[in-house]
CSV table of C-alpha atoms and ligand atoms in Angstrom, one decimal:
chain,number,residue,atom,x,y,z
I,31,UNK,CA,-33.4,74.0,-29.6
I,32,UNK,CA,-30.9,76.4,-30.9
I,33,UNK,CA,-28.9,74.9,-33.7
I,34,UNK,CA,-25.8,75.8,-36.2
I,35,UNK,CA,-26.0,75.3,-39.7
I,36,UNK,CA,-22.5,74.2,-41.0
I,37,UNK,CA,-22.8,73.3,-44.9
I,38,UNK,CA,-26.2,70.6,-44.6
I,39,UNK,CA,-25.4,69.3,-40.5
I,40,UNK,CA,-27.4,70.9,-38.5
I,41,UNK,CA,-24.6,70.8,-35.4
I,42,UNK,CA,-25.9,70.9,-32.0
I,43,UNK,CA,-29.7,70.0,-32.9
I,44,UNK,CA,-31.7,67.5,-30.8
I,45,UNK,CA,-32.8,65.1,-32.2
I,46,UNK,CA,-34.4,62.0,-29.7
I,47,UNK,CA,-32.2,58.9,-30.0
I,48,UNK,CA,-32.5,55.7,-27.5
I,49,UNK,CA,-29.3,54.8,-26.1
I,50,UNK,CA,-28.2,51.8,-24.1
I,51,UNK,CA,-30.0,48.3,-24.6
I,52,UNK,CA,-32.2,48.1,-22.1
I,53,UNK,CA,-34.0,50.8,-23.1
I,54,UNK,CA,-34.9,49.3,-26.6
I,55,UNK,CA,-38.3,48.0,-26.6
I,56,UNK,CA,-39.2,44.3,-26.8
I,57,UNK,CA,-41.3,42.3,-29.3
I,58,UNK,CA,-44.7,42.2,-28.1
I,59,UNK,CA,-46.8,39.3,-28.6
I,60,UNK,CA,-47.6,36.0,-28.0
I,61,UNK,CA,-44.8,33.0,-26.8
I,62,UNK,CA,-44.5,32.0,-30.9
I,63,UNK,CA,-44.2,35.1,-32.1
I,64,UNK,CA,-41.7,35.8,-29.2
I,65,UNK,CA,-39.7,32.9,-29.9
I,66,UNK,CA,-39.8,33.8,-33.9
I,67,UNK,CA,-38.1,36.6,-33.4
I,68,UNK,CA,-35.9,36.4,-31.0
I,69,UNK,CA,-34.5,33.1,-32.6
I,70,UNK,CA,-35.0,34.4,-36.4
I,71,UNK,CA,-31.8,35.7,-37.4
I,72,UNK,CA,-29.2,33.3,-36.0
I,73,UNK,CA,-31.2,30.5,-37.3
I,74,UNK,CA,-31.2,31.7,-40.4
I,75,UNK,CA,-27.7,32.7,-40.5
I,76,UNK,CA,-26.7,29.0,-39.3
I,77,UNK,CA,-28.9,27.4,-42.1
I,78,UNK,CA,-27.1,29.5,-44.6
I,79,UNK,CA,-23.2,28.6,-43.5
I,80,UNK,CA,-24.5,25.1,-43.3
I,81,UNK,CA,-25.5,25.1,-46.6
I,82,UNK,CA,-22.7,26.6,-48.1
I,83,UNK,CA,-20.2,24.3,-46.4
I,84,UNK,CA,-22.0,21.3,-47.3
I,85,UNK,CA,-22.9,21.7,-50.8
I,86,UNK,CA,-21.5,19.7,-53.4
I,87,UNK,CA,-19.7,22.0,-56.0
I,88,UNK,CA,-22.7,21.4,-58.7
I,89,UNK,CA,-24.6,23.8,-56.8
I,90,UNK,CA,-22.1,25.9,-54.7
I,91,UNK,CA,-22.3,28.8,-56.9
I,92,UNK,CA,-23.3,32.5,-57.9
I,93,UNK,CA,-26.9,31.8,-59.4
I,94,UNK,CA,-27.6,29.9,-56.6
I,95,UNK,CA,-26.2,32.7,-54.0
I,96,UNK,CA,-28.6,35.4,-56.2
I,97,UNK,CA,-31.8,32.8,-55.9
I,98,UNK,CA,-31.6,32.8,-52.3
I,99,UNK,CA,-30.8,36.0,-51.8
I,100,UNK,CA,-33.9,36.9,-53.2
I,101,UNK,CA,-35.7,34.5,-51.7
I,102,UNK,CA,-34.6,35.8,-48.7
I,103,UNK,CA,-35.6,39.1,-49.4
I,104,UNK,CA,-39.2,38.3,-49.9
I,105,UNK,CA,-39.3,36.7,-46.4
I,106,UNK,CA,-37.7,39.9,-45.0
I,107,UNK,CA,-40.3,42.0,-46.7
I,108,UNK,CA,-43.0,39.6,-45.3
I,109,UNK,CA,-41.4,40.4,-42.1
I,110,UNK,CA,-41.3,43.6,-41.7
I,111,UNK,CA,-45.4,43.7,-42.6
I,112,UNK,CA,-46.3,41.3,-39.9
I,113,UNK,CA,-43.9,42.9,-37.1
I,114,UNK,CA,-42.4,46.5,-38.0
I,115,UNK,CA,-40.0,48.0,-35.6
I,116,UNK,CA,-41.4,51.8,-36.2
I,117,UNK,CA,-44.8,52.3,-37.9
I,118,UNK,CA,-43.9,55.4,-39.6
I,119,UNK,CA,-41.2,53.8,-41.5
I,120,UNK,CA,-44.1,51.3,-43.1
I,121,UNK,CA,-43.0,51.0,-46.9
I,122,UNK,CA,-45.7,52.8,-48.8
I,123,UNK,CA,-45.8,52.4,-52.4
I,124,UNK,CA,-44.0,55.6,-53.1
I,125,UNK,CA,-41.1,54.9,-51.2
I,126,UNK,CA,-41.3,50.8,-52.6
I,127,UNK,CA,-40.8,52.3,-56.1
I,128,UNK,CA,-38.1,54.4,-55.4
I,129,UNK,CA,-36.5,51.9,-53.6
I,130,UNK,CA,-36.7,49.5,-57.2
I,131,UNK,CA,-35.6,52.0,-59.3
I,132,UNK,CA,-32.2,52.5,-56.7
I,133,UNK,CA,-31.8,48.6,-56.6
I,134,UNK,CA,-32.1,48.1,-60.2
I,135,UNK,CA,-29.4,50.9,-60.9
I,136,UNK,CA,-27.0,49.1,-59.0
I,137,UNK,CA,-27.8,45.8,-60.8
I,138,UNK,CA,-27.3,47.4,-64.0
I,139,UNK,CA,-24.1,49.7,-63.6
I,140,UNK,CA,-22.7,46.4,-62.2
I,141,UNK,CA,-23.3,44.7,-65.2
I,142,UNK,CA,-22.4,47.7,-67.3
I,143,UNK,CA,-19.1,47.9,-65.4
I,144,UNK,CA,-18.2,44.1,-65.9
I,145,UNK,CA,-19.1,44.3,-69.0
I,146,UNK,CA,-17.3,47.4,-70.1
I,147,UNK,CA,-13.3,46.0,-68.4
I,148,UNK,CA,-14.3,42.9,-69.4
I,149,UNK,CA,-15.3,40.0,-66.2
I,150,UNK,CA,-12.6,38.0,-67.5
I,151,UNK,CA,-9.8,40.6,-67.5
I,152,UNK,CA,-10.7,41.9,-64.2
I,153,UNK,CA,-10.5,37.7,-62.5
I,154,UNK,CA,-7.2,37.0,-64.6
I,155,UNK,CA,-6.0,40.7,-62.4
I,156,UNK,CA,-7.5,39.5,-59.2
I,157,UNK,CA,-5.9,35.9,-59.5
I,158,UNK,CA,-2.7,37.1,-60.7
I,159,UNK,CA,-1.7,39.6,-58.0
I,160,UNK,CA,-3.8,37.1,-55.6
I,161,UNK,CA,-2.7,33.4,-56.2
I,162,UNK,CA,-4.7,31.9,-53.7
I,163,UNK,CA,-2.6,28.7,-54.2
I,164,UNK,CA,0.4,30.1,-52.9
I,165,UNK,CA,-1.3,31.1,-49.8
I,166,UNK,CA,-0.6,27.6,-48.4
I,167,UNK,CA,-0.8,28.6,-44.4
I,168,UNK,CA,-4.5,30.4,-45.1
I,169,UNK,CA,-5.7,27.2,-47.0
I,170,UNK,CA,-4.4,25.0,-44.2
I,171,UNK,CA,-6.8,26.6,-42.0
I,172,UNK,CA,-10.0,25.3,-41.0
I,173,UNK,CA,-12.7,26.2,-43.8
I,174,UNK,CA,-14.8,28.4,-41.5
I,175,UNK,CA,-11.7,30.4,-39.9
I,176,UNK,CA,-10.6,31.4,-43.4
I,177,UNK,CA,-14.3,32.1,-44.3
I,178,UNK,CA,-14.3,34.7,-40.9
I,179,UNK,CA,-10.6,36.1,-41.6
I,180,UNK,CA,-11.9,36.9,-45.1
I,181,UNK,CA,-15.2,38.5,-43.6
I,182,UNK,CA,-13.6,40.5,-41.2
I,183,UNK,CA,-10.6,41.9,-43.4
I,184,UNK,CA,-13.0,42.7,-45.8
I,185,UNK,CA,-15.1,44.4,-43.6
I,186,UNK,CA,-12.0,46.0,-41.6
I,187,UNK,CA,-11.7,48.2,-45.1
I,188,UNK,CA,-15.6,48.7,-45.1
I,189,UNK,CA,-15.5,50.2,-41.9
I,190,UNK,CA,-11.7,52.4,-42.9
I,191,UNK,CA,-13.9,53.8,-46.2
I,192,UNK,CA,-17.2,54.3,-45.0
I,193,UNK,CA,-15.3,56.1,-41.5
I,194,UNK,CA,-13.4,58.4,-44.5
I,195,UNK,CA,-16.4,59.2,-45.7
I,196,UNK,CA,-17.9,60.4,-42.8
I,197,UNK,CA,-14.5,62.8,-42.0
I,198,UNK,CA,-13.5,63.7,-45.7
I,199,UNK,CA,-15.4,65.8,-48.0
I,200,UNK,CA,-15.1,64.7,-51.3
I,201,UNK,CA,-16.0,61.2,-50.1
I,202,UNK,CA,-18.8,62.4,-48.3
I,203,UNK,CA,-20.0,64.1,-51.0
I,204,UNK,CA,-20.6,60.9,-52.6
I,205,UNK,CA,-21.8,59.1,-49.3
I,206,UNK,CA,-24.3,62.3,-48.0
I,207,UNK,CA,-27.6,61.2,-50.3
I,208,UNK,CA,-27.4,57.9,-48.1
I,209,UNK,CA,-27.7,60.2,-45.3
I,210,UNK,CA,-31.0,61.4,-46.5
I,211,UNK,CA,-33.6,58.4,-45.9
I,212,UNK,CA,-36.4,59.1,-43.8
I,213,UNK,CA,-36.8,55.4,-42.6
I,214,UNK,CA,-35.2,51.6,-42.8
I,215,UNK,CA,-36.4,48.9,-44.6
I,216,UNK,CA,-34.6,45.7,-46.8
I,217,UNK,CA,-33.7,48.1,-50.2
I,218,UNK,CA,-32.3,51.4,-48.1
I,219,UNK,CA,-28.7,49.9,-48.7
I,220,UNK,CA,-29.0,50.6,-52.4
I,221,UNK,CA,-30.2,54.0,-52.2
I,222,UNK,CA,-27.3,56.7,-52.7
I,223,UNK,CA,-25.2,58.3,-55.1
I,224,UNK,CA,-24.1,55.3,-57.8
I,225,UNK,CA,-20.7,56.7,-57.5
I,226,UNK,CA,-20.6,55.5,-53.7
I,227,UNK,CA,-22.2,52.0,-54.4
I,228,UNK,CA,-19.0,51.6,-56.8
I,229,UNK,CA,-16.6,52.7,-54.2
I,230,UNK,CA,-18.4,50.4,-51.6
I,231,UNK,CA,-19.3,47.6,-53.9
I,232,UNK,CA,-16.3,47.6,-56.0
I,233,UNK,CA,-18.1,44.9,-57.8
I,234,UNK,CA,-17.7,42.3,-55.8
I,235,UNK,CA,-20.9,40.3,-57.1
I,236,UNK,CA,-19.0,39.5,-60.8
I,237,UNK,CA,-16.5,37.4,-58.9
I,238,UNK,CA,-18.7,34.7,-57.3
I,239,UNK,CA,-18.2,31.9,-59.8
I,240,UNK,CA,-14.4,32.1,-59.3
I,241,UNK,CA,-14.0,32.0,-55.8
I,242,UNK,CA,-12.9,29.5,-53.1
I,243,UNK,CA,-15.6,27.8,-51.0
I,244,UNK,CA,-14.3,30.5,-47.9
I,245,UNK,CA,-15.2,33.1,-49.8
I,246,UNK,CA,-18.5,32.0,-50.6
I,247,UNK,CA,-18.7,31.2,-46.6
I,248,UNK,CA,-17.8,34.6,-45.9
I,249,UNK,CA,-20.1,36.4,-48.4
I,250,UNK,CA,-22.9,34.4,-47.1
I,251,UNK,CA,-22.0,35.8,-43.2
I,252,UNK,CA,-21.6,39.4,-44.3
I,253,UNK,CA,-25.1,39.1,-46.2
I,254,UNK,CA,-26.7,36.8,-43.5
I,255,UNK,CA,-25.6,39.8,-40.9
I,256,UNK,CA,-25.4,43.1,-42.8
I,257,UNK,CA,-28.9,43.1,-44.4
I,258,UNK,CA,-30.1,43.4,-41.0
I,259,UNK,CA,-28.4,46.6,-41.0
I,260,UNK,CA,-31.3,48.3,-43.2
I,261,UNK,CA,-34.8,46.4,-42.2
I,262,UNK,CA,-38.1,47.5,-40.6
I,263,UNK,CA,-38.2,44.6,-38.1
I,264,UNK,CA,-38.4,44.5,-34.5
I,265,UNK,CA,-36.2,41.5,-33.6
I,266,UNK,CA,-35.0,40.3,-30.0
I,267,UNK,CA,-31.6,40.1,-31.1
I,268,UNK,CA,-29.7,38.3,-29.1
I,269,UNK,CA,-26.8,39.6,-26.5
I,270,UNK,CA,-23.7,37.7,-28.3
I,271,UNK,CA,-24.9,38.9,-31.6
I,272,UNK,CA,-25.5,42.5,-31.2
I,273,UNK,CA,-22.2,42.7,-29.1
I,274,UNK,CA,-19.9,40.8,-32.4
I,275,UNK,CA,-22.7,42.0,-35.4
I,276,UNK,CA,-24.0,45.2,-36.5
I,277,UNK,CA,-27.4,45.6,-36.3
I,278,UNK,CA,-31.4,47.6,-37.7
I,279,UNK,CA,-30.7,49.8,-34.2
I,280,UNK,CA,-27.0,50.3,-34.5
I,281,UNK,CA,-27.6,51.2,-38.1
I,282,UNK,CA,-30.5,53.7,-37.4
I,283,UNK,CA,-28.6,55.4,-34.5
I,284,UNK,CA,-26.4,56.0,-37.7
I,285,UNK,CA,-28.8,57.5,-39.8
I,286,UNK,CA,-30.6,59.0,-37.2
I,287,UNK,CA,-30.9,63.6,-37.7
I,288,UNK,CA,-29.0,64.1,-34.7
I,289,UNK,CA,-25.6,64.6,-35.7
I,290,UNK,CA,-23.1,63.4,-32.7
I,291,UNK,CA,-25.2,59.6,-33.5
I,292,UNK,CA,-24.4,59.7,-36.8
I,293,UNK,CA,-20.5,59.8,-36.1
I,294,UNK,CA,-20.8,56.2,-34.9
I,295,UNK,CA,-21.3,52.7,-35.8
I,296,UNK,CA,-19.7,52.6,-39.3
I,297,UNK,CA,-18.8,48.9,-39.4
I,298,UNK,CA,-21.2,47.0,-42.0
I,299,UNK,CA,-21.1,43.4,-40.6
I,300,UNK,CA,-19.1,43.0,-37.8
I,301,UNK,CA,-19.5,46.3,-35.3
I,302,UNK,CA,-17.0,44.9,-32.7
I,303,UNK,CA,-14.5,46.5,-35.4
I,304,UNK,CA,-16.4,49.9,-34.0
I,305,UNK,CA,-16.1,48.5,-30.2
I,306,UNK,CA,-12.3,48.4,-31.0
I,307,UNK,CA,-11.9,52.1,-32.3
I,308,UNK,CA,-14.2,53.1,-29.7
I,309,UNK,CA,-17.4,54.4,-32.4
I,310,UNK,CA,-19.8,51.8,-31.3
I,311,UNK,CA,-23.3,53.3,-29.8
I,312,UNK,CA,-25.9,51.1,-28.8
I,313,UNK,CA,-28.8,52.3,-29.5
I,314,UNK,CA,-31.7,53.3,-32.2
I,315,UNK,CA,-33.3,56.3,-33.3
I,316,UNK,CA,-36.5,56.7,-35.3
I,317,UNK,CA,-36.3,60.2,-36.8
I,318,UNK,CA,-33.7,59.6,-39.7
I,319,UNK,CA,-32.4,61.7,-42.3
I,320,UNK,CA,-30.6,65.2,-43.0
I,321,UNK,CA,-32.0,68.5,-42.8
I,322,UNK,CA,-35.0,67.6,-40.3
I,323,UNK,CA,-36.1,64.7,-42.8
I,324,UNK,CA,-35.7,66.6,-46.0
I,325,UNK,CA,-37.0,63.7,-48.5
I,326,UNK,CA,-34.2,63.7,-51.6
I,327,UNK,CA,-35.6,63.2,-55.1
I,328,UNK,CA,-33.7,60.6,-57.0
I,329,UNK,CA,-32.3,63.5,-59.8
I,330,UNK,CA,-31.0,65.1,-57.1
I,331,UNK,CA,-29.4,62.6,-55.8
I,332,UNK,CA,-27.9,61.7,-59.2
I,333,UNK,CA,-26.1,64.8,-59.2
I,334,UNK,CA,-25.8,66.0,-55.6
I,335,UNK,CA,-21.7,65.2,-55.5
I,336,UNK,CA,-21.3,67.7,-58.4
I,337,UNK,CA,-23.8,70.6,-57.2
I,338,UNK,CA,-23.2,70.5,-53.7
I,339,UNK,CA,-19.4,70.9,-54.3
I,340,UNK,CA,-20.3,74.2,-56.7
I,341,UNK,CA,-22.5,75.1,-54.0
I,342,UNK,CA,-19.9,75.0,-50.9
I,343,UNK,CA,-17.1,76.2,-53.7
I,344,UNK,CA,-19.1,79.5,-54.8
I,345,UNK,CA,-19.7,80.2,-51.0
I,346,UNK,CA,-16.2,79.5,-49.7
I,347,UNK,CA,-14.9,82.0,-52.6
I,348,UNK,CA,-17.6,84.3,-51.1
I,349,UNK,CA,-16.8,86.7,-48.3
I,350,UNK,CA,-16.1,84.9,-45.1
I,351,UNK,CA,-19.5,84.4,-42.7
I,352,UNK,CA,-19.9,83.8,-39.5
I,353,UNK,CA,-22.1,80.0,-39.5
I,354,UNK,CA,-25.8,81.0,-40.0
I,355,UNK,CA,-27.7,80.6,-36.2
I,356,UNK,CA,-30.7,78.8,-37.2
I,357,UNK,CA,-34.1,80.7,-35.1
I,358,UNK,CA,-35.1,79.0,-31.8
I,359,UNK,CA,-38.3,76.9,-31.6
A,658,LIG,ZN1,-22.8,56.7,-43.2
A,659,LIG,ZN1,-27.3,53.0,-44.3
């Protein structure tokens, strides 16, 4: 296929995406296997608002939300060994390490952060210009309404950022080394340019101990939902939750190298926000990536919002071009 080169997108290029839902392959297997994962994800997501509405206070806190979360991950990673969705994207040790290194950058440059304006300064901001108390009609609500209405505002501003990205350059700049993994698994949301993790995570994780119960509800649902978004699993996802929740085949329609997929499904927990602005594809795709797959070393991606804009400044102060036609093949 013929296709135009416009700064790294590759416009026009085929790449082989699935659309529609029944045309997304099923788990194959026995009945229990079947049954695990078709039932897996709501189950689990149950368990976890259960136990974060019932716990006494003694427990209802951050190190508890970090021990299962790791927990968590563990089972995912079991997961996507017994049952992967795409062979090729089987974690191999090369990509397992990279994936560490990302995941322990983001660990550390939130602590760094926190501890740099100070965790304390930063809550006595938040609570100030946020007085939960005076929100008296929100706090009258039922527990797990205020728990959604926090999930989905939060992630109605996810979806506004990570959609900017996608149409305005200097944010994309800092969003494009996302663009360049070559598969899914649990890690991939950790990869990328630290300055986009900070305008994404806008450290959110310091603030556990001080929040309301909701809160804690509603970070649960976001994680419970939105780590599905970058996994290696085949699941059975149910119809309800893949028509309200974002999920592994929206996600990798997202990353996937042909270019008009990509422009869709930007929501990170809750894709019917996409269904309402009309970006939602259903879908998956296999081939993921920029530049046919292109495989981006981590120093590059340390630096890549800085060279790239050189890059496209020195050519745009170059004579004018015509867009380079890349050679049939
Ligand atoms: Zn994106
Ligand atoms: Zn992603």
């Amino acid at each position: 296929m013929n296709g135009v080169r416009v700064g790294n997108r590759i416009i026009g290029e085929q790449a082989p995406v699935t659309i529609g839902w029944e045309n997304i392959p099923k788990v194959e297997g026995g009945p229990i296997k079947r049954f695990v994962f078709t039932w897996f994800q709501p189950t689990l997501l149950f368990a976890l608002i259960a136990f974060w509405y019932y716990a006494p206070n003694s427990i209802a806190k951050a190190s508890t939300a970090i021990a299962i979360g790791i927990a968590i991950k563990i089972l995912l990673l079991a997961l996507e060994w017994v049952n992967p969705r795409y062979d090729s994207w089987r974690l191999t040790w090369r990509e397992f390490v990279t994936d560490l290194f990302y995941v322990g950058l983001g660990y550390t440059l939130l602590n760094l952060i926190e501890g740099y304006i100070g965790a304390d300064a930063v809550i006595a901001a938040v609570q100030h210009s946020f007085d939960w108390s005076k929100l008296t009609w929100f706090i009258g609500l039922p527990l797990l309404l205020q728990a959604f209405l926090i999930s989905f505002m939060f992630d109605f501003g996810q979806y506004w950022m990570h959609r900017g990205m996608h149409n305005y350059y200097p944010l994309w700049l800092t969003h494009a080394p996302h663009h360049y993994i070559t598969q899914l698994n649990i890690n991939k949301g950790a990869v990328g340019n630290p300055i986009e993790l900070f305008l994404i995570g806008l450290g959110i994780g310091g603030f556990f101990d001080f929040l309301p119960r909701a809160a804690l509800l509603a970070g649960t649902l976001g994680i419970a939902v939105s780590t599905y978004q970058h996994i290696n699993v085949r699941f059975n996802t149910p119809r309800w939750w893949r028509f309200l929740f974002n999920t592994t085949e929206h996600h990798s329609l997202h990353h996937s190298q042909d270019y008009e997929a990509t422009r869709s499904n930007y929501a990170g927990t809750w894709i019917i926000i996409d269904r309402m602005f009309g970006t939602c594809v259903d879908g998956e795709a296999e081939l993921l990536g920029m530049e046919g797959g292109r495989r981006m070393s981590i120093r590059e991606t340390m630096v890549y919002p800085f060279t790239q804009a050189m890059k496209d400044f020195r050519q745009r102060s170059a004579p004018r071009q015509e867009p380079e036609a890349l050679p049939a093949e």
